[in-house]
Amino acid sequence: MKNTFHLKVKGAEIFDYFIAVLLQDVLAYTGRTVTPAQLKAGFTYQKNISNNPKKPRIASVRLTEYSYPQHYAVVYTRENLRRTAVYDVIEEARGSRFIMTQQTEKQVRGEDGKLVWKVIDPADKEKQPSLMMRLRMMVAARQIRRTVKRPALV
C-alpha cells in the first residue's frame, strides 16, 4: 500500500515530527530514552501492536534504513506476519511530499513444506489513504506549523 500526502510544511519538520513519534514509542514500550543521534539501521525494540489490552500482540520493530532528513524504514515482525514500512520526505516548492509505503507478508508453508514469506498486501499498490490517516496527517501538519511559527516573547 502506498499513500502520498502533500503537506504545507518543510520536509525536515515533518521528518523530525515522525522521528519524535518513533522516539516516544520507544520510551513508552521500553522505558529507554533514545536521542535522534542514536538512531541507525539495526536499532530494535519490542512493542504491543494490539488495540486490545486483554490480548497483547508483541512485535519486534527494527529500523532497517535511516537517512536524515528524507528517508527511514522499519520492519515490524511478529509470529508469522511481517510488515515493512518505508517513509520518504521530498522537499517541494510549497511544502513537502510525504510518501508512506507499506508491504505486509505472511509466513506460509511452500509446496516443499518449507516456511516462506508470501506477500498479502503489496507495496506498489497506490491507495487512497483512509479518513483516519488523512486526519492524522492534517493534525501533524497543524502541530508543526504551530510549533515552528510561534514568535518569541519579549
GROMACS .gro file of C-alpha atoms in nm:
model
  154
    1MET     CA    1   0.000   0.000   0.000
    2LYS     CA    2   0.135   0.339  -0.094
    3ASN     CA    3  -0.002   0.672   0.032
    4THR     CA    4   0.120   1.016  -0.071
    5PHE     CA    5   0.049   1.335   0.125
    6HIS     CA    6   0.125   1.691   0.014
    7LEU     CA    7   0.191   1.900   0.324
    8LYS     CA    8   0.249   2.273   0.361
    9VAL     CA    9   0.544   2.230   0.597
   10LYS     CA   10   0.915   2.185   0.539
   11GLY     CA   11   1.038   1.832   0.477
   12ALA     CA   12   1.281   1.835   0.770
   13GLU     CA   13   1.000   1.947   1.003
   14ILE     CA   14   0.769   1.658   0.907
   15PHE     CA   15   1.061   1.414   0.930
   16ASP     CA   16   1.151   1.546   1.278
   17TYR     CA   17   0.787   1.508   1.382
   18PHE     CA   18   0.772   1.140   1.283
   19ILE     CA   19   1.111   1.066   1.439
   20ALA     CA   20   0.981   1.225   1.763
   21VAL     CA   21   0.679   0.991   1.743
   22LEU     CA   22   0.915   0.695   1.699
   23LEU     CA   23   1.124   0.806   1.998
   24GLN     CA   24   0.808   0.844   2.212
   25ASP     CA   25   0.710   0.492   2.106
   26VAL     CA   26   1.048   0.358   2.221
   27LEU     CA   27   1.015   0.539   2.554
   28ALA     CA   28   0.658   0.415   2.609
   29TYR     CA   29   0.734   0.048   2.537
   30THR     CA   30   1.088   0.010   2.670
   31GLY     CA   31   1.136   0.290   2.923
   32ARG     CA   32   1.456   0.389   2.740
   33THR     CA   33   1.519   0.746   2.637
   34VAL     CA   34   1.676   0.750   2.292
   35THR     CA   35   1.802   1.054   2.104
   36PRO     CA   36   1.776   1.100   1.726
   37ALA     CA   37   2.158   1.074   1.712
   38GLN     CA   38   2.133   0.717   1.846
   39LEU     CA   39   1.904   0.604   1.565
   40LYS     CA   40   2.070   0.399   1.294
   41ALA     CA   41   1.999   0.093   1.085
   42GLY     CA   42   1.969  -0.210   1.313
   43PHE     CA   43   1.806  -0.027   1.607
   44THR     CA   44   1.545  -0.267   1.752
   45TYR     CA   45   1.278  -0.262   2.022
   46GLN     CA   46   0.962  -0.456   2.119
   47LYS     CA   47   0.610  -0.310   2.122
   48ASN     CA   48   0.249  -0.414   2.160
   49ILE     CA   49   0.068  -0.361   1.829
   50SER     CA   50  -0.274  -0.468   1.957
   51ASN     CA   51  -0.552  -0.221   2.032
   52ASN     CA   52  -0.700  -0.472   2.277
   53PRO     CA   53  -0.521  -0.454   2.617
   54LYS     CA   54  -0.651  -0.803   2.708
   55LYS     CA   55  -0.486  -0.964   2.403
   56PRO     CA   56  -0.138  -0.818   2.356
   57ARG     CA   57   0.044  -0.888   2.030
   58ILE     CA   58   0.411  -0.820   2.077
   59ALA     CA   59   0.608  -0.727   1.766
   60SER     CA   60   0.974  -0.667   1.712
   61VAL     CA   61   1.038  -0.331   1.544
   62ARG     CA   62   1.370  -0.293   1.360
   63LEU     CA   63   1.492   0.024   1.193
   64THR     CA   64   1.638  -0.103   0.864
   65GLU     CA   65   1.723   0.225   0.689
   66TYR     CA   66   1.779   0.576   0.821
   67SER     CA   67   1.887   0.878   0.620
   68TYR     CA   68   1.812   1.209   0.791
   69PRO     CA   69   1.601   1.408   0.691
   70GLN     CA   70   1.445   1.230   0.395
   71HIS     CA   71   1.412   0.855   0.446
   72TYR     CA   72   1.367   0.581   0.702
   73ALA     CA   73   1.229   0.228   0.700
   74VAL     CA   74   1.115  -0.011   0.973
   75VAL     CA   75   1.016  -0.377   0.978
   76TYR     CA   76   0.751  -0.500   1.224
   77THR     CA   77   0.774  -0.875   1.281
   78ARG     CA   78   0.554  -1.097   1.495
   79GLU     CA   79   0.493  -1.471   1.484
   80ASN     CA   80   0.404  -1.532   1.119
   81LEU     CA   81   0.348  -1.174   0.999
   82ARG     CA   82   0.595  -0.914   0.875
   83ARG     CA   83   0.519  -0.554   0.772
   84THR     CA   84   0.775  -0.329   0.608
   85ALA     CA   85   0.706   0.043   0.629
   86VAL     CA   86   0.909   0.297   0.432
   87TYR     CA   87   0.875   0.672   0.487
   88ASP     CA   88   1.013   0.925   0.238
   89VAL     CA   89   1.004   1.305   0.253
   90ILE     CA   90   1.058   1.507  -0.064
   91GLU     CA   91   1.102   1.883  -0.044
   92GLU     CA   92   0.881   2.079  -0.285
   93ALA     CA   93   0.840   2.447  -0.373
   94ARG     CA   94   0.537   2.492  -0.145
   95GLY     CA   95   0.596   2.243   0.133
   96SER     CA   96   0.683   1.877   0.107
   97ARG     CA   97   0.555   1.543  -0.011
   98PHE     CA   98   0.540   1.260   0.245
   99ILE     CA   99   0.525   0.913   0.093
  100MET     CA  100   0.437   0.619   0.314
  101THR     CA  101   0.478   0.271   0.166
  102GLN     CA  102   0.383  -0.048   0.349
  103GLN     CA  103   0.404  -0.410   0.247
  104THR     CA  104   0.261  -0.696   0.451
  105GLU     CA  105   0.384  -1.052   0.424
  106LYS     CA  106   0.258  -1.369   0.589
  107GLN     CA  107   0.463  -1.677   0.659
  108VAL     CA  108   0.315  -1.987   0.495
  109ARG     CA  109   0.436  -2.335   0.404
  110GLY     CA  110   0.552  -2.368   0.045
  111GLU     CA  111   0.491  -2.670  -0.180
  112ASP     CA  112   0.811  -2.828  -0.047
  113GLY     CA  113   0.693  -2.782   0.314
  114LYS     CA  114   0.942  -2.507   0.398
  115LEU     CA  115   0.830  -2.180   0.553
  116VAL     CA  116   0.829  -1.890   0.306
  117TRP     CA  117   0.710  -1.529   0.318
  118LYS     CA  118   0.413  -1.459   0.090
  119VAL     CA  119   0.313  -1.100   0.008
  120ILE     CA  120  -0.051  -1.040   0.103
  121ASP     CA  121  -0.057  -0.659   0.062
  122PRO     CA  122   0.199  -0.531  -0.194
  123ALA     CA  123   0.387  -0.204  -0.150
  124ASP     CA  124   0.348  -0.085  -0.508
  125LYS     CA  125  -0.032  -0.058  -0.496
  126GLU     CA  126  -0.122   0.315  -0.484
  127LYS     CA  127  -0.413   0.358  -0.248
  128GLN     CA  128  -0.635   0.641  -0.131
  129PRO     CA  129  -0.547   0.697   0.237
  130SER     CA  130  -0.819   0.627   0.490
  131LEU     CA  131  -1.005   0.913   0.652
  132MET     CA  132  -0.827   0.841   0.982
  133MET     CA  133  -0.484   0.857   0.812
  134ARG     CA  134  -0.572   1.185   0.636
  135LEU     CA  135  -0.688   1.334   0.967
  136ARG     CA  136  -0.365   1.224   1.140
  137MET     CA  137  -0.156   1.389   0.871
  138MET     CA  138  -0.360   1.711   0.890
  139VAL     CA  139  -0.315   1.720   1.268
  140ALA     CA  140   0.059   1.655   1.233
  141ALA     CA  141   0.099   1.940   0.982
  142ARG     CA  142  -0.107   2.173   1.202
  143GLN     CA  143   0.101   2.090   1.511
  144ILE     CA  144   0.423   2.151   1.320
  145ARG     CA  145   0.304   2.487   1.187
  146ARG     CA  146   0.201   2.597   1.537
  147THR     CA  147   0.529   2.485   1.693
  148VAL     CA  148   0.757   2.638   1.432
  149LYS     CA  149   0.585   2.974   1.378
  150ARG     CA  150   0.543   3.085   1.739
  151PRO     CA  151   0.702   3.429   1.788
  152ALA     CA  152   0.942   3.475   2.076
  153LEU     CA  153   0.803   3.669   2.370
  154VAL     CA  154   0.993   3.984   2.459
   0.00000   0.00000   0.00000
